[in-house]
PDB file of C-alpha atoms in Angstrom:
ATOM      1  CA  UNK A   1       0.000   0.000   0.000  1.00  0.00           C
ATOM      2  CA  UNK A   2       1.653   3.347  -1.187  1.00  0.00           C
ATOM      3  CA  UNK A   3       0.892   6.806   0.400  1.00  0.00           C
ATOM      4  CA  UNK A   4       2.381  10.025  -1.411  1.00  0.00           C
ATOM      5  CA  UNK A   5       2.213  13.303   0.754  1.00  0.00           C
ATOM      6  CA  UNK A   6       2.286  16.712  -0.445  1.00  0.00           C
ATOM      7  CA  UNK A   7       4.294  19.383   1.948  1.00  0.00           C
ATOM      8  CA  UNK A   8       6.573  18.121   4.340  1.00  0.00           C
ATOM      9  CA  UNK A   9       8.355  19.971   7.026  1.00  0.00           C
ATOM     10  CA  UNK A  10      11.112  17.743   8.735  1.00  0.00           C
ATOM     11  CA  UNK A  11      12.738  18.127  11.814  1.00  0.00           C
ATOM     12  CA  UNK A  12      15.738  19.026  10.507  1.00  0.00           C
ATOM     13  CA  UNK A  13      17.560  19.244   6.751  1.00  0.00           C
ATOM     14  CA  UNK A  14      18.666  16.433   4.888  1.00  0.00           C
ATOM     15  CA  UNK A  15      22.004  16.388   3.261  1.00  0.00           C
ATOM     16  CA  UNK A  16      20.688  18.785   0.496  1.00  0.00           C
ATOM     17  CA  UNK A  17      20.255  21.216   3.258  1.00  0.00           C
ATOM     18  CA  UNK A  18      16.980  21.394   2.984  1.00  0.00           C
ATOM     19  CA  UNK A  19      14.125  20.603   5.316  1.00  0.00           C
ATOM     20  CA  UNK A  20      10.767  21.233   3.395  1.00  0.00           C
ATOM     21  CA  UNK A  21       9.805  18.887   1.008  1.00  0.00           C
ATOM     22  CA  UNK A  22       6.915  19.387  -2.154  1.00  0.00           C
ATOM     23  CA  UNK A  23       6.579  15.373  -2.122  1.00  0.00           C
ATOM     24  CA  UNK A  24       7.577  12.252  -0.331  1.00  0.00           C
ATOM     25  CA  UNK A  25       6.063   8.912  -0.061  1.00  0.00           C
ATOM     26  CA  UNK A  26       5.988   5.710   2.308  1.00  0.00           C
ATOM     27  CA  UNK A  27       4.785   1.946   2.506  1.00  0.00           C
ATOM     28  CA  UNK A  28       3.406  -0.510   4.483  1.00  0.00           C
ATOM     29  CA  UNK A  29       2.196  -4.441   3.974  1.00  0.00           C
ATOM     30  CA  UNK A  30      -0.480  -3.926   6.277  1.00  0.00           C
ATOM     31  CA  UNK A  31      -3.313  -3.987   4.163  1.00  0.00           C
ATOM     32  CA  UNK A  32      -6.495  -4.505   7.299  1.00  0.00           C
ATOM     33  CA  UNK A  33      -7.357  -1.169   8.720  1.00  0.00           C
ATOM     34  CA  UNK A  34      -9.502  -2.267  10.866  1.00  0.00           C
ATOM     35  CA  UNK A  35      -6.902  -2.215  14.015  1.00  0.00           C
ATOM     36  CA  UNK A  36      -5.436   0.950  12.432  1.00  0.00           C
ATOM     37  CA  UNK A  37      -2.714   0.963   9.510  1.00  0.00           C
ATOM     38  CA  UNK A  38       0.701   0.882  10.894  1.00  0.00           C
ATOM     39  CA  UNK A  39       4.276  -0.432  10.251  1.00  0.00           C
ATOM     40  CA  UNK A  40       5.007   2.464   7.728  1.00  0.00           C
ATOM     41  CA  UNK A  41       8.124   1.944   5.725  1.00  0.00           C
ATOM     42  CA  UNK A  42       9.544   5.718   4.722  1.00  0.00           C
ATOM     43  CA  UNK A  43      12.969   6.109   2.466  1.00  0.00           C
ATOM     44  CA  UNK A  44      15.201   8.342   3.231  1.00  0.00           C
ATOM     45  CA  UNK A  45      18.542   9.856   2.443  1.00  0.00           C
ATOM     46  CA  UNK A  46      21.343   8.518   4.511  1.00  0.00           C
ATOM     47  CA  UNK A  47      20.914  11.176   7.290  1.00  0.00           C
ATOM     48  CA  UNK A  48      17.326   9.378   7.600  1.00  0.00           C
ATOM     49  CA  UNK A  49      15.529  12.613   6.667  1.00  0.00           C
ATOM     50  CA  UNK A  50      13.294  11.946   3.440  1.00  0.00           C
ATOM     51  CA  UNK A  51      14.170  13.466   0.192  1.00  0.00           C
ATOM     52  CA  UNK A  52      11.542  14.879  -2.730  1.00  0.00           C
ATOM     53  CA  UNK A  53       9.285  12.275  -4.335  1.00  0.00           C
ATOM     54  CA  UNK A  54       8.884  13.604  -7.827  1.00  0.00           C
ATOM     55  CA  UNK A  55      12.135  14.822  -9.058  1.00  0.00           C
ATOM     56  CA  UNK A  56      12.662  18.516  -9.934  1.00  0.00           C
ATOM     57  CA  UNK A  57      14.196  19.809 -13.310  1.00  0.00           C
ATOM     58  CA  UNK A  58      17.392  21.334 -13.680  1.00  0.00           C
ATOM     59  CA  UNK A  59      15.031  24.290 -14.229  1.00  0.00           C
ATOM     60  CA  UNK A  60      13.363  23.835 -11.244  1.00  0.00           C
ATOM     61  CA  UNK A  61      15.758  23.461  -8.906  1.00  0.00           C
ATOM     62  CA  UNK A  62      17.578  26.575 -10.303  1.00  0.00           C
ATOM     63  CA  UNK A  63      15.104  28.358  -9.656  1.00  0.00           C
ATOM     64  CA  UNK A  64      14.133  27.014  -5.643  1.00  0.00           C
ATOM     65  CA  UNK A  65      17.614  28.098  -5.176  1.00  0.00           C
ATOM     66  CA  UNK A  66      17.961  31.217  -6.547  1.00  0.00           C
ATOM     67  CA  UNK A  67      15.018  32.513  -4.483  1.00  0.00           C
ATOM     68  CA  UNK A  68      16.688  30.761  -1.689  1.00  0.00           C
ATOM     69  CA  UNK A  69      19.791  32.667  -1.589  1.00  0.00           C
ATOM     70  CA  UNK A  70      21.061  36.576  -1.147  1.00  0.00           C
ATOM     71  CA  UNK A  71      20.737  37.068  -4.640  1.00  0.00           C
ATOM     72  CA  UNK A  72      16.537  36.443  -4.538  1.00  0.00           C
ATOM     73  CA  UNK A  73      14.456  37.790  -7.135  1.00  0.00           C
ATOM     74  CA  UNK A  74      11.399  36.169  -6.053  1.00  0.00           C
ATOM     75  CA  UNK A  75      12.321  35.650  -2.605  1.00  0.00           C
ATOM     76  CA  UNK A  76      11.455  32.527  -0.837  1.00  0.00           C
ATOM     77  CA  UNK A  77       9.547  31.640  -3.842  1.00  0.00           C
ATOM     78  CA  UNK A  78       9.542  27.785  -4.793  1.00  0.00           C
ATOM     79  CA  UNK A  79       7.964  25.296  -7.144  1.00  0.00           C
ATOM     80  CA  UNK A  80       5.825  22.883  -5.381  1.00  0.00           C
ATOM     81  CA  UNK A  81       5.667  20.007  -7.354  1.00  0.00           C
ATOM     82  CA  UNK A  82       2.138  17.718  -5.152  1.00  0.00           C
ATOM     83  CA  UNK A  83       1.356  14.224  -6.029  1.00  0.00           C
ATOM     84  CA  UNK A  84      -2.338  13.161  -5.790  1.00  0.00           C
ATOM     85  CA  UNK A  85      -4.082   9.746  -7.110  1.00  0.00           C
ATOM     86  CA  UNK A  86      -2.149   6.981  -8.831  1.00  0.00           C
ATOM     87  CA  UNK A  87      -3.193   4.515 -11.337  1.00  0.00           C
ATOM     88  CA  UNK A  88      -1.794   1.143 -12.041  1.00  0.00           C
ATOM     89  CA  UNK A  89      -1.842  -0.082 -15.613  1.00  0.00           C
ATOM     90  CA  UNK A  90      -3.424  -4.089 -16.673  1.00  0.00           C
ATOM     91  CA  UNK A  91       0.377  -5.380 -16.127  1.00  0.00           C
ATOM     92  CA  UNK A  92       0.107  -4.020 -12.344  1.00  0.00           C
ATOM     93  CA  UNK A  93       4.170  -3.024 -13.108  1.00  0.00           C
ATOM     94  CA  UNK A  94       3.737   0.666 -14.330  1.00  0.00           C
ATOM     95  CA  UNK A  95       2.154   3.287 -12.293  1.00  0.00           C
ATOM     96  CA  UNK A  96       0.777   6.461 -13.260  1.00  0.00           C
ATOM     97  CA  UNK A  97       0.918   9.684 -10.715  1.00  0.00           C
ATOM     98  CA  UNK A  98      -1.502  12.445 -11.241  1.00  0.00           C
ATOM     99  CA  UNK A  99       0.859  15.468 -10.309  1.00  0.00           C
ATOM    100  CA  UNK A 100       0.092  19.186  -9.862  1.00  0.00           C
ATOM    101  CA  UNK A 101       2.723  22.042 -10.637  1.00  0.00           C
ATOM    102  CA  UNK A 102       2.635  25.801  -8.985  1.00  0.00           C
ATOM    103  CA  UNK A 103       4.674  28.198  -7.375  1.00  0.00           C
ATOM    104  CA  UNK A 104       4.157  29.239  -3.615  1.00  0.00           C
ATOM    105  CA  UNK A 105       5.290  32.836  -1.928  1.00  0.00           C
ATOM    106  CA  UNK A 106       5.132  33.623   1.339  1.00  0.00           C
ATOM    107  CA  UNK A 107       2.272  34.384   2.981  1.00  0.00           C
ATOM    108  CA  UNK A 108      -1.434  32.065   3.722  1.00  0.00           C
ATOM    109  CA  UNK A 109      -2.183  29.542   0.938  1.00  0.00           C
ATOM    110  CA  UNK A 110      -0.264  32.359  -1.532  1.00  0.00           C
ATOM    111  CA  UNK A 111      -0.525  30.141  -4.691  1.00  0.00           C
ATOM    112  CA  UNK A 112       0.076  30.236  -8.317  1.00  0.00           C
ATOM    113  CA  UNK A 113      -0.896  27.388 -10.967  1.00  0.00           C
ATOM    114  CA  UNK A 114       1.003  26.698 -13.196  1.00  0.00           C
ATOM    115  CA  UNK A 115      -0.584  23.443 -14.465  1.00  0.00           C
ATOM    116  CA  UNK A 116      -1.030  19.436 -14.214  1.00  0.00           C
ATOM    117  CA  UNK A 117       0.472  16.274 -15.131  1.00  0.00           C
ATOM    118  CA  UNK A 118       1.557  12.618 -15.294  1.00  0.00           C
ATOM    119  CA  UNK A 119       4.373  11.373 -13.283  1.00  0.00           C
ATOM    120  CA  UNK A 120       5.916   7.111 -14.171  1.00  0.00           C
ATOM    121  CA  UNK A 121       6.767   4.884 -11.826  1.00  0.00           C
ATOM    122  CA  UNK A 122       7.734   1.417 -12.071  1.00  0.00           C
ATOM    123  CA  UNK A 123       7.651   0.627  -8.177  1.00  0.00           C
ATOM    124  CA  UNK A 124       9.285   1.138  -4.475  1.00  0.00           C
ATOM    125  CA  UNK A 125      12.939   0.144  -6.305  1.00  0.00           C
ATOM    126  CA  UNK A 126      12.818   2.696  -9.280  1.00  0.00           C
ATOM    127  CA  UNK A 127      12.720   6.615  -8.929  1.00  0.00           C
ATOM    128  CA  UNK A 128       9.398   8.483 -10.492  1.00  0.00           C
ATOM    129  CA  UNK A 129       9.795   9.705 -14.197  1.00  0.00           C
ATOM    130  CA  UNK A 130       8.146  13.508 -15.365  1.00  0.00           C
ATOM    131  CA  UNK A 131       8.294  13.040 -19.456  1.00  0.00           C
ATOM    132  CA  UNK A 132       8.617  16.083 -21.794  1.00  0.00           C
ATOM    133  CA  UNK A 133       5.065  15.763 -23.235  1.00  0.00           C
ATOM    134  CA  UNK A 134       5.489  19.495 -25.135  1.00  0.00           C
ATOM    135  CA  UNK A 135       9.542  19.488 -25.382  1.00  0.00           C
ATOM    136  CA  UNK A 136       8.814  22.735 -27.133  1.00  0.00           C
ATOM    137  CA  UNK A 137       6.837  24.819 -24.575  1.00  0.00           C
ATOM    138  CA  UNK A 138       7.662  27.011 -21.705  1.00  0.00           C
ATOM    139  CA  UNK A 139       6.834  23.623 -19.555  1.00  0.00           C
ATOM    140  CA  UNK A 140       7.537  20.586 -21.149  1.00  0.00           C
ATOM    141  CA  UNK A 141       6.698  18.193 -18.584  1.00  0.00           C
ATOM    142  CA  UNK A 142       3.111  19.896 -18.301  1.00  0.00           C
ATOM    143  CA  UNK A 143       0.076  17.748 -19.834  1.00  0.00           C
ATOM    144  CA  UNK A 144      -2.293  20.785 -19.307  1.00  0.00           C
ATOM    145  CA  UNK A 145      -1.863  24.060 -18.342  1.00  0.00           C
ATOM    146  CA  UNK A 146      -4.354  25.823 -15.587  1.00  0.00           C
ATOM    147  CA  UNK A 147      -5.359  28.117 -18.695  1.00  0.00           C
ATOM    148  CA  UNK A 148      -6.865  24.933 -20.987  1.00  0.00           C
ATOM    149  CA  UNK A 149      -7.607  22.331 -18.639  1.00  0.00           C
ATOM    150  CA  UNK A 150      -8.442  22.639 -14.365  1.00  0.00           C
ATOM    151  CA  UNK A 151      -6.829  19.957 -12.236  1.00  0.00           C
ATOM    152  CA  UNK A 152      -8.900  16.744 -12.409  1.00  0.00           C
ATOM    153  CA  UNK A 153      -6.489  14.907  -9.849  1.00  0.00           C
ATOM    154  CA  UNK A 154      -8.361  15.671  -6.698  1.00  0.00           C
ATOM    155  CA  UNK A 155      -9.783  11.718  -6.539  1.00  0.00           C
ATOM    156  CA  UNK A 156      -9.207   9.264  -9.697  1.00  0.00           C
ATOM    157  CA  UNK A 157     -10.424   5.613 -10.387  1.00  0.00           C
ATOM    158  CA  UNK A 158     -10.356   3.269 -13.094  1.00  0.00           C
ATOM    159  CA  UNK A 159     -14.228   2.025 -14.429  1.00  0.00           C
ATOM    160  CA  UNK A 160     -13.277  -0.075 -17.489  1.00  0.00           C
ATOM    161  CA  UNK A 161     -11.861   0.527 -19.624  1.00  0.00           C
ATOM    162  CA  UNK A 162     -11.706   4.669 -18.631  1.00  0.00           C
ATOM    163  CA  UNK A 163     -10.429   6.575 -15.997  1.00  0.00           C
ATOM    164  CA  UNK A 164     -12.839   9.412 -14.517  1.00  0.00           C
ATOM    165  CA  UNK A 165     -10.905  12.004 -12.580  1.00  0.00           C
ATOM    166  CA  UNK A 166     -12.617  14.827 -10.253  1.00  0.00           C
ATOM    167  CA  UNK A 167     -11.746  18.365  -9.913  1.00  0.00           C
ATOM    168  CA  UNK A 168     -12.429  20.267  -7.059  1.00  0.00           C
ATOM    169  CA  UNK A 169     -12.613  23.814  -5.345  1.00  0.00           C
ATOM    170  CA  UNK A 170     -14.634  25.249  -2.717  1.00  0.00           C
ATOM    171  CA  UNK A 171     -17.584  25.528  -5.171  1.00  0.00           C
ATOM    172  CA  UNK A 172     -17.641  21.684  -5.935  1.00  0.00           C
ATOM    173  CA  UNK A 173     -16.028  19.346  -7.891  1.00  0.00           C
ATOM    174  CA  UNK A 174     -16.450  18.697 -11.586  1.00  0.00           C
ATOM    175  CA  UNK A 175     -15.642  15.337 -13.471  1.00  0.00           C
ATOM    176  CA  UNK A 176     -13.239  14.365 -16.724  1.00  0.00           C
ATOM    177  CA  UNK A 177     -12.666  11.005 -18.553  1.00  0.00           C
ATOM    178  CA  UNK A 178     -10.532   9.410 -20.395  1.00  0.00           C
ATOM    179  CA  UNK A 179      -9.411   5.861 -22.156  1.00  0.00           C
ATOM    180  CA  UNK A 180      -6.750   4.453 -20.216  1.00  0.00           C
ATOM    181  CA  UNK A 181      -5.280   3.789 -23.039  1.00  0.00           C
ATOM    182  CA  UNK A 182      -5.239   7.718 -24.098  1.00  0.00           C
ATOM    183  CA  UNK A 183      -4.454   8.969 -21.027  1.00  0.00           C
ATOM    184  CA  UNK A 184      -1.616  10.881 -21.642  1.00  0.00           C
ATOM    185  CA  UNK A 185      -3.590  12.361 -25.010  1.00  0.00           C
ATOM    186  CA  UNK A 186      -4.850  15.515 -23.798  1.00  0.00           C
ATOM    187  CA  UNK A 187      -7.201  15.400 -26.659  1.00  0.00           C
ATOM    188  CA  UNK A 188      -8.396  12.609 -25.524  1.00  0.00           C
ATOM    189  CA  UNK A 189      -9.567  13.586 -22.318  1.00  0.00           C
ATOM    190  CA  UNK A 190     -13.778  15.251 -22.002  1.00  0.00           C
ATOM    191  CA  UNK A 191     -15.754  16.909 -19.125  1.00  0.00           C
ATOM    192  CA  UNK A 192     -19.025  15.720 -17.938  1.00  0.00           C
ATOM    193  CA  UNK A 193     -21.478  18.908 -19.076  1.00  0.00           C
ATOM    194  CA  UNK A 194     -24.338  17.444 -16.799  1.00  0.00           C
ATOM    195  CA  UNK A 195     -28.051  16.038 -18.406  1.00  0.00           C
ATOM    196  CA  UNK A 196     -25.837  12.447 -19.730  1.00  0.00           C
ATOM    197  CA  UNK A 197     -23.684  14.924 -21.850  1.00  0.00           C
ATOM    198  CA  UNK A 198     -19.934  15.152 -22.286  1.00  0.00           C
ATOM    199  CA  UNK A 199     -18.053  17.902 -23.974  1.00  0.00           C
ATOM    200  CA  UNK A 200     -14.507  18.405 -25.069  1.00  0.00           C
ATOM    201  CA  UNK A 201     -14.319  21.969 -24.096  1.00  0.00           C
ATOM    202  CA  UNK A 202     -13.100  22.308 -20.356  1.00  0.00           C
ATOM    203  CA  UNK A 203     -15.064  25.137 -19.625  1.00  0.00           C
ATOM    204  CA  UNK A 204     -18.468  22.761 -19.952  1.00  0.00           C
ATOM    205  CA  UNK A 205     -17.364  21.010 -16.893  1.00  0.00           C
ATOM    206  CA  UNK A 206     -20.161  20.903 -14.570  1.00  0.00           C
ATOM    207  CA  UNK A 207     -20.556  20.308 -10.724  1.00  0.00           C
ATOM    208  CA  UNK A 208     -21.494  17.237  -9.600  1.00  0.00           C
ATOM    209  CA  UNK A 209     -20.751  16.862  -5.735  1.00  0.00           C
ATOM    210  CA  UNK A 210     -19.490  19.033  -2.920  1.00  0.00           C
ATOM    211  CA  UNK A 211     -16.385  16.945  -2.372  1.00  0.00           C
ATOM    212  CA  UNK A 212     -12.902  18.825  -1.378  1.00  0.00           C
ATOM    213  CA  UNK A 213      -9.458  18.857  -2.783  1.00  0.00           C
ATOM    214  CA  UNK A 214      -8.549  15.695  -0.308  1.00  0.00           C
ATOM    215  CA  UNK A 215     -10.557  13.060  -1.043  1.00  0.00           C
ATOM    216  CA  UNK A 216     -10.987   9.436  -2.454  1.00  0.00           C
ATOM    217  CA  UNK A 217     -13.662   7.855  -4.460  1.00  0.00           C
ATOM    218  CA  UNK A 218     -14.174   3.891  -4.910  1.00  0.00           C
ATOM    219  CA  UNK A 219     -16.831   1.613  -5.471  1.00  0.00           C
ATOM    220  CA  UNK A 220     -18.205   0.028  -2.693  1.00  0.00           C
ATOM    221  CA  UNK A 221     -19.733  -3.823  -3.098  1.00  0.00           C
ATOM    222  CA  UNK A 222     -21.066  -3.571   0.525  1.00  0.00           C
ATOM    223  CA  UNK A 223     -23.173  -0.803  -0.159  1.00  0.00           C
ATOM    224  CA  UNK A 224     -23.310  -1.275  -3.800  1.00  0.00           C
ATOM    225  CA  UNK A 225     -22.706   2.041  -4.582  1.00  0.00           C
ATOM    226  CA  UNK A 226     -19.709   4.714  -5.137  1.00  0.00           C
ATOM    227  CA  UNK A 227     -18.140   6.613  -2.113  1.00  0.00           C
ATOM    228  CA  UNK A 228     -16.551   9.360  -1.607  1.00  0.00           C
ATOM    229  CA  UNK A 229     -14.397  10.146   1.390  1.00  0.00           C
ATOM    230  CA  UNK A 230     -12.688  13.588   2.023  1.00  0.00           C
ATOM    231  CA  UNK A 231     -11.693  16.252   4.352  1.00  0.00           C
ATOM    232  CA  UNK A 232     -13.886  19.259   4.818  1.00  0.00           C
ATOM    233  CA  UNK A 233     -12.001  22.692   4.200  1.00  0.00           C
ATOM    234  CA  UNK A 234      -9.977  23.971   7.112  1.00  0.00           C
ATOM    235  CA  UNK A 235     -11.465  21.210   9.432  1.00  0.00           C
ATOM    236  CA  UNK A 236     -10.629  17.847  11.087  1.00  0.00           C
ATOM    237  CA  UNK A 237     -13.922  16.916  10.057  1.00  0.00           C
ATOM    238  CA  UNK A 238     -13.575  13.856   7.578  1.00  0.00           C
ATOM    239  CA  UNK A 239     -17.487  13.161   5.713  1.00  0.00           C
ATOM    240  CA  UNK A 240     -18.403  10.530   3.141  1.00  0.00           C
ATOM    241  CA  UNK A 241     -21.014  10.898  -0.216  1.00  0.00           C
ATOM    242  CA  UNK A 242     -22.488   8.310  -1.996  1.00  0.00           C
ATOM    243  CA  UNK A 243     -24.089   7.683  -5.262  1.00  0.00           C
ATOM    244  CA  UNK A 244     -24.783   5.065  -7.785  1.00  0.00           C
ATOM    245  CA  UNK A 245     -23.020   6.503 -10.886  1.00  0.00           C
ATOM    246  CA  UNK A 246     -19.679   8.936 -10.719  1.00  0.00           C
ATOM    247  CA  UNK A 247     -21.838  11.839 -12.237  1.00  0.00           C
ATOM    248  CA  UNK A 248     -24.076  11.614  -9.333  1.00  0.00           C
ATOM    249  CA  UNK A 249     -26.354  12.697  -7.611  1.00  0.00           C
ATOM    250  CA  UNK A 250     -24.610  11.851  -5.169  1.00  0.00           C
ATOM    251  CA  UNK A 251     -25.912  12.143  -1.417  1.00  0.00           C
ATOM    252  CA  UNK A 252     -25.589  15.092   0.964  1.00  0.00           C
ATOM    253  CA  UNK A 253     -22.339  15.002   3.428  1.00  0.00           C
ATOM    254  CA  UNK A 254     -22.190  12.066   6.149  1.00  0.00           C
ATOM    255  CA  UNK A 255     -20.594  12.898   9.169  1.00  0.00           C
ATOM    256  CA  UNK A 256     -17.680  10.237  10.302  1.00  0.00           C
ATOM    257  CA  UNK A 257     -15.457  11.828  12.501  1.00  0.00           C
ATOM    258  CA  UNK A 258     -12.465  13.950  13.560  1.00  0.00           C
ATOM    259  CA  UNK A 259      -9.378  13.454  12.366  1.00  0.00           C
ATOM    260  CA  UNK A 260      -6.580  13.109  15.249  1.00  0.00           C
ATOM    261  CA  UNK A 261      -5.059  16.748  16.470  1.00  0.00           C
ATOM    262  CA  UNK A 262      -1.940  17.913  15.054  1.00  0.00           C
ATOM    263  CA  UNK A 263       1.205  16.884  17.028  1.00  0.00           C
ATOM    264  CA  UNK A 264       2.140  21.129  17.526  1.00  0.00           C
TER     265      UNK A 264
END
């Protein structure tokens, strides 16, 4: 069982000198939750702090640098590189990792989009991949950018032979598909536009559920229906949504519980 994280603050730096990380990730074989999930395995660098997840470009790590030092332009400026949902393919070797890319000042949630896109994998014993997809843009490892395509990494599941990927916000989330086969085609990819319709055009997306931008969706045999788990905006609060088909309806918020304080 694989966890990715986005922003990590560690106790102290690793040998890069750093201690805030975009990404990291950890393991475990204990696959019953119903005692609690425990015995998490977490790499690390050899001064066992853990180092980024996705890799950064030369580009990118130029610039986290730069605005690091004396010399700052955009001072304390960074790329944030986040992992969200990943999807195995029918050979259960290659993994796909929905990604999102932006740039974060100082200051509360002080964030700028830049845009979204696939991450390889081939496992625990390998190191994540970011292909050029556009080698000849201003971001090359970019499927979308925020101007022709939303994030739709939010929550993510394979029905089929498509994956359907939600995008959300405080005002809802909206829904995408695509072949698995096509899914790094960006013209591949269509919105649900509501009333059984799907459009191309990204700005057709429509809401279909109140969801939040942490969040899972699965089927559910027991219940026989889809369910969505996620935390509430700026609460501990954790709620769950069901429906019978991924374009809803879906059900008003459940209440489940509080998550567990933070530690400080």
């Amino acid at each position: 069982s694989i966890w990715t994280f986005g922003d990590t603050q560690t106790l102290r730096a690793g040998l890069d000198g750093i201690s805030w990380r975009t990404s990291t990730w950890t393991y475990t074989a204990d696959l019953d939750a119903s005692d609690g999930v425990d015995n998490f395995m977490e790499p690390t660098d050899a001064s066992g702090v853990p180092g980024e997840f996705l890799p950064f470009t030369e580009e990118e790590l130029a610039f986290n640098a730069l605005n690091r030092g004396p010399d700052c332009t955009d001072c304390e400026a960074r790329i944030i590189l986040w992992p969200a949902q990943m999807l195995v393919d029918a050979t259960g070797e290659h993994i796909y990792i929905f990604y999102e890319k932006l740039i974060g000042r100082p200051g509360f949630l002080n964030l700028e989009g830049i845009g979204w896109s696939f991450a390889l994998w081939d496992g625990p014993d390998s190191t994540p991949v970011r292909p050029e997809f556009r080698p000849d843009a201003d971001e090359p490892t970019l499927l979308f950018d925020d101007s022709e395509m939303p994030y739709f990494g939010t929550a993510a599941l394979q029905v089929g032979e498509d994956v359907y990927a939600y995008s959300c916000g405080t005002l809802g989330c909206r829904l995408a598909r695509v072949p698995f086969d096509n899914l790094l085609d960006p013209n591949a990819w269509e919105v649900y536009a509501g009333n059984d319709e799907w459009s191309a055009d990204a700005s057709d997306a429509a809401i279909v559920m109140q969801g939040s931008t942490i969040m899972s969706v699965h089927w559910n045999d027991y219940l026989g229906k889809y369910v969505a788990f996620y935390s509430e905006f700026f609460s501990d609060g954790v709620v769950m949504q069901t429906a019978d088909r991924l374009e809803g309806p879906w059900s008003g918020p459940i209440y489940l519980f509080d998550t567990l304080p933070p530690a400080d």
